Amino acid sequence: MNIGSRIERIPDNKYNRKLLVISGFGNTFDSMDIAMVAFVLPSVIGLWSLSSEQAGLLGSSVLIGYFFGALLSGYLGDKIGRKKVIMYTLVIYSLATLASAFAGQWEHFFWLRIIAGFGTGGESAILAPYLSELIASKYRGKYIGALTGFHSFGYVAAAVLAYFIIPMSDNGWRIAIFVTALPIFLVIYWRRVLPESPRWLASVGRLEEAQQEMKKMENSIEKALGEKLPEPAGTAANTIIQQKGSFFALWKRAFVKKTIMLWILWFSVIFSYYGFFTWLPTLLYNEGFEISKSFAFSIVIYLAQIPGYFSAALLNDIIGRKKVIVTYLGLASVSAFCLSQADASTAILITGFFTSLFMVGAMAGMYTYTPEQYPTIIRSTGTGSASAFGRIGGLLAPIYIGFMYPILGFIGVFLMTTGVLFIGMVSTLLLGNETKSRPLDEVADSADRTVEDPIDSSSERKIN
């Protein structure tokens, strides 16, 4: 029986929400770990008497690892399975973070943060395609947008932990990092409760396992609903072709426009995001605004992410992913422009709040939109590759803004940010197609033959 039709007939339920929360915790701890580096940086600069160049390297360490983690986990997710990559990357991140809390030299801290970033990048890139394969298309936009929203909790948690723990003692920064390593214990729970994606199992020919995982999910959902699920709309046998996906498949004719559009979108959003959050406090302080150094300022900017992510998550299934991305990027561009013109603390707080809100709202649409562009056999590779390319923008943004600020000034930097966000909006508007309420099987059915290696009829198998 068709796996896709069995998933499509599943209504919203407690089991789906449980999967969302469990997966969302991964994003929360990933973001908390990334944000924590910025908060501990002043402590380690003083401890190891670091130069500005060394401090800059430490600030970029997690993103360096993030790039390689996202790139490799996408490939591995299509080869060995989504669930295995989720658990392995969590272990890597937790162990490296734990070890970094006891680092005795800045070089050791630097390399351990790269390894931790490899884990966070890998996990973050695989969670969206994983959950998208388990949720019916009617609710998928809401769930993947909300999954992305869990990142905001990590940033707020990092700010709160930093405020209360780091000033406690000279080793407060070590304690704060130690706390961010605690999700290692999630692995034990995840191993027991997370299903492997039945879509992925079927796509690689592991049909019996796909049936078993699908049946377990259906039993859990029927228990949550208190009633039997309706019969699937399509009961005909499903032809499954054992395929081999690869990175190069992303550049085949059926996907090249989508890949270009997604890479431009991810680069522009992540470039603007990390440029904004990395440099805003420093640039404002240089302009004479003391508010930028206050705890309240950081909390307000981070709290804006919560309504940003979750408003976009709700709109994903109402107006569509493409409209969410284009609208939020357009509003983020306007907000960034207004921020460049702000000349009072109140105006800075308001425009900074809305720039943060709309920027992350676009990310909620982007994380939902990306896995929907590819069939199962390359969905993880496509998502991971786009995420990895976006991290190049995240790495370049702090360096580029640091170089351009003396030339362009405060206004020029944020006008540049406005332009980058506008490019991402235009690329999506011109090259993107709407995927609202579109079953994932429609993507696969229309494109699978362009992904697979040459096959003969003997390689086809059926699920009955």
PDB file of N, CA, C and O in Angstrom, residues 276-277 279-282 284 289-303 339 345 348-350 352-353:
ATOM      1  N   PHE A 276      23.589  40.673  11.011  1.00  0.00           N
ATOM      2  CA  PHE A 276      22.744  41.460  11.904  1.00  0.00           C
ATOM      3  C   PHE A 276      23.038  41.139  13.368  1.00  0.00           C
ATOM      4  O   PHE A 276      23.326  42.030  14.175  1.00  0.00           O
ATOM      5  N   PHE A 277      22.972  39.858  13.734  1.00  0.00           N
ATOM      6  CA  PHE A 277      23.100  39.486  15.140  1.00  0.00           C
ATOM      7  C   PHE A 277      24.538  39.582  15.650  1.00  0.00           C
ATOM      8  O   PHE A 277      24.768  39.761  16.845  1.00  0.00           O
ATOM      9  N   TRP A 279      26.945  41.860  14.485  1.00  0.00           N
ATOM     10  CA  TRP A 279      27.509  43.213  14.480  1.00  0.00           C
ATOM     11  C   TRP A 279      26.609  44.290  15.073  1.00  0.00           C
ATOM     12  O   TRP A 279      27.095  45.371  15.435  1.00  0.00           O
ATOM     13  N   LEU A 280      25.296  44.047  15.159  1.00  0.00           N
ATOM     14  CA  LEU A 280      24.398  45.117  15.582  1.00  0.00           C
ATOM     15  C   LEU A 280      24.790  45.768  16.912  1.00  0.00           C
ATOM     16  O   LEU A 280      24.879  47.004  16.991  1.00  0.00           O
ATOM     17  N   PRO A 281      25.037  44.992  17.989  1.00  0.00           N
ATOM     18  CA  PRO A 281      25.403  45.652  19.255  1.00  0.00           C
ATOM     19  C   PRO A 281      26.661  46.517  19.136  1.00  0.00           C
ATOM     20  O   PRO A 281      26.714  47.633  19.660  1.00  0.00           O
ATOM     21  N   THR A 282      27.676  45.994  18.441  1.00  0.00           N
ATOM     22  CA  THR A 282      28.938  46.732  18.310  1.00  0.00           C
ATOM     23  C   THR A 282      28.756  48.002  17.483  1.00  0.00           C
ATOM     24  O   THR A 282      29.262  49.076  17.838  1.00  0.00           O
ATOM     25  N   LEU A 284      26.016  49.730  16.990  1.00  0.00           N
ATOM     26  CA  LEU A 284      25.227  50.713  17.735  1.00  0.00           C
ATOM     27  C   LEU A 284      26.064  51.393  18.815  1.00  0.00           C
ATOM     28  O   LEU A 284      25.965  52.603  19.041  1.00  0.00           O
ATOM     29  N   PHE A 289      25.221  54.575  21.103  1.00  0.00           N
ATOM     30  CA  PHE A 289      24.002  54.103  21.748  1.00  0.00           C
ATOM     31  C   PHE A 289      24.354  53.070  22.824  1.00  0.00           C
ATOM     32  O   PHE A 289      24.629  51.915  22.522  1.00  0.00           O
ATOM     33  N   GLU A 290      24.342  53.459  24.078  1.00  0.00           N
ATOM     34  CA  GLU A 290      24.694  52.572  25.184  1.00  0.00           C
ATOM     35  C   GLU A 290      23.698  51.426  25.344  1.00  0.00           C
ATOM     36  O   GLU A 290      24.026  50.383  25.893  1.00  0.00           O
ATOM     37  N   ILE A 291      22.478  51.614  24.834  1.00  0.00           N
ATOM     38  CA  ILE A 291      21.458  50.583  24.985  1.00  0.00           C
ATOM     39  C   ILE A 291      21.905  49.253  24.391  1.00  0.00           C
ATOM     40  O   ILE A 291      21.488  48.179  24.812  1.00  0.00           O
ATOM     41  N   SER A 292      22.774  49.325  23.383  1.00  0.00           N
ATOM     42  CA  SER A 292      23.214  48.107  22.709  1.00  0.00           C
ATOM     43  C   SER A 292      23.992  47.187  23.624  1.00  0.00           C
ATOM     44  O   SER A 292      24.135  45.997  23.335  1.00  0.00           O
ATOM     45  N   LYS A 293      24.523  47.704  24.733  1.00  0.00           N
ATOM     46  CA  LYS A 293      25.291  46.874  25.656  1.00  0.00           C
ATOM     47  C   LYS A 293      24.432  46.313  26.782  1.00  0.00           C
ATOM     48  O   LYS A 293      24.928  45.607  27.655  1.00  0.00           O
ATOM     49  N   SER A 294      23.155  46.623  26.787  1.00  0.00           N
ATOM     50  CA  SER A 294      22.298  46.202  27.890  1.00  0.00           C
ATOM     51  C   SER A 294      21.736  44.806  27.663  1.00  0.00           C
ATOM     52  O   SER A 294      21.523  44.383  26.523  1.00  0.00           O
ATOM     53  N   PHE A 295      21.451  44.121  28.764  1.00  0.00           N
ATOM     54  CA  PHE A 295      20.852  42.797  28.694  1.00  0.00           C
ATOM     55  C   PHE A 295      19.449  42.894  28.081  1.00  0.00           C
ATOM     56  O   PHE A 295      19.031  42.030  27.322  1.00  0.00           O
ATOM     57  N   ALA A 296      18.733  43.974  28.402  1.00  0.00           N
ATOM     58  CA  ALA A 296      17.370  44.149  27.892  1.00  0.00           C
ATOM     59  C   ALA A 296      17.359  44.202  26.371  1.00  0.00           C
ATOM     60  O   ALA A 296      16.449  43.656  25.720  1.00  0.00           O
ATOM     61  N   PHE A 297      18.353  44.851  25.780  1.00  0.00           N
ATOM     62  CA  PHE A 297      18.416  44.956  24.329  1.00  0.00           C
ATOM     63  C   PHE A 297      18.535  43.567  23.691  1.00  0.00           C
ATOM     64  O   PHE A 297      17.811  43.235  22.745  1.00  0.00           O
ATOM     65  N   SER A 298      19.447  42.738  24.221  1.00  0.00           N
ATOM     66  CA  SER A 298      19.635  41.388  23.676  1.00  0.00           C
ATOM     67  C   SER A 298      18.367  40.562  23.809  1.00  0.00           C
ATOM     68  O   SER A 298      17.973  39.835  22.884  1.00  0.00           O
ATOM     69  N   ILE A 299      17.714  40.658  24.968  1.00  0.00           N
ATOM     70  CA  ILE A 299      16.504  39.879  25.194  1.00  0.00           C
ATOM     71  C   ILE A 299      15.395  40.297  24.225  1.00  0.00           C
ATOM     72  O   ILE A 299      14.705  39.454  23.648  1.00  0.00           O
ATOM     73  N   VAL A 300      15.222  41.597  24.026  1.00  0.00           N
ATOM     74  CA  VAL A 300      14.180  42.079  23.119  1.00  0.00           C
ATOM     75  C   VAL A 300      14.425  41.577  21.699  1.00  0.00           C
ATOM     76  O   VAL A 300      13.501  41.103  21.018  1.00  0.00           O
ATOM     77  N   ILE A 301      15.670  41.681  21.235  1.00  0.00           N
ATOM     78  CA  ILE A 301      15.993  41.240  19.872  1.00  0.00           C
ATOM     79  C   ILE A 301      15.781  39.737  19.721  1.00  0.00           C
ATOM     80  O   ILE A 301      15.253  39.263  18.699  1.00  0.00           O
ATOM     81  N   TYR A 302      16.181  38.953  20.742  1.00  0.00           N
ATOM     82  CA  TYR A 302      16.000  37.505  20.674  1.00  0.00           C
ATOM     83  C   TYR A 302      14.535  37.112  20.831  1.00  0.00           C
ATOM     84  O   TYR A 302      14.051  36.187  20.168  1.00  0.00           O
ATOM     85  N   LEU A 303      13.807  37.787  21.718  1.00  0.00           N
ATOM     86  CA  LEU A 303      12.394  37.466  21.912  1.00  0.00           C
ATOM     87  C   LEU A 303      11.581  37.702  20.640  1.00  0.00           C
ATOM     88  O   LEU A 303      10.563  37.038  20.418  1.00  0.00           O
ATOM     89  N   LEU A 339      15.911  50.801  10.371  1.00  0.00           N
ATOM     90  CA  LEU A 339      16.934  50.732  11.414  1.00  0.00           C
ATOM     91  C   LEU A 339      18.135  51.592  11.055  1.00  0.00           C
ATOM     92  O   LEU A 339      18.738  52.240  11.927  1.00  0.00           O
ATOM     93  N   SER A 345      17.085  55.606  20.980  1.00  0.00           N
ATOM     94  CA  SER A 345      17.065  54.255  21.533  1.00  0.00           C
ATOM     95  C   SER A 345      15.726  53.562  21.310  1.00  0.00           C
ATOM     96  O   SER A 345      15.676  52.371  20.980  1.00  0.00           O
ATOM     97  N   ILE A 348      15.483  52.426  17.785  1.00  0.00           N
ATOM     98  CA  ILE A 348      16.373  51.278  17.558  1.00  0.00           C
ATOM     99  C   ILE A 348      15.733  49.991  18.056  1.00  0.00           C
ATOM    100  O   ILE A 348      15.763  48.958  17.375  1.00  0.00           O
ATOM    101  N   LEU A 349      15.139  50.042  19.244  1.00  0.00           N
ATOM    102  CA  LEU A 349      14.488  48.853  19.791  1.00  0.00           C
ATOM    103  C   LEU A 349      13.354  48.391  18.895  1.00  0.00           C
ATOM    104  O   LEU A 349      13.205  47.192  18.611  1.00  0.00           O
ATOM    105  N   ILE A 350      12.540  49.299  18.430  1.00  0.00           N
ATOM    106  CA  ILE A 350      11.375  48.943  17.614  1.00  0.00           C
ATOM    107  C   ILE A 350      11.804  48.393  16.258  1.00  0.00           C
ATOM    108  O   ILE A 350      11.357  47.324  15.830  1.00  0.00           O
ATOM    109  N   GLY A 352      14.789  47.298  15.389  1.00  0.00           N
ATOM    110  CA  GLY A 352      15.570  46.081  15.583  1.00  0.00           C
ATOM    111  C   GLY A 352      14.678  44.885  15.865  1.00  0.00           C
ATOM    112  O   GLY A 352      14.916  43.780  15.368  1.00  0.00           O
ATOM    113  N   PHE A 353      13.631  45.097  16.652  1.00  0.00           N
ATOM    114  CA  PHE A 353      12.664  44.033  16.966  1.00  0.00           C
ATOM    115  C   PHE A 353      12.028  43.497  15.690  1.00  0.00           C
ATOM    116  O   PHE A 353      11.972  42.283  15.462  1.00  0.00           O
TER     117      PHE A 353
END
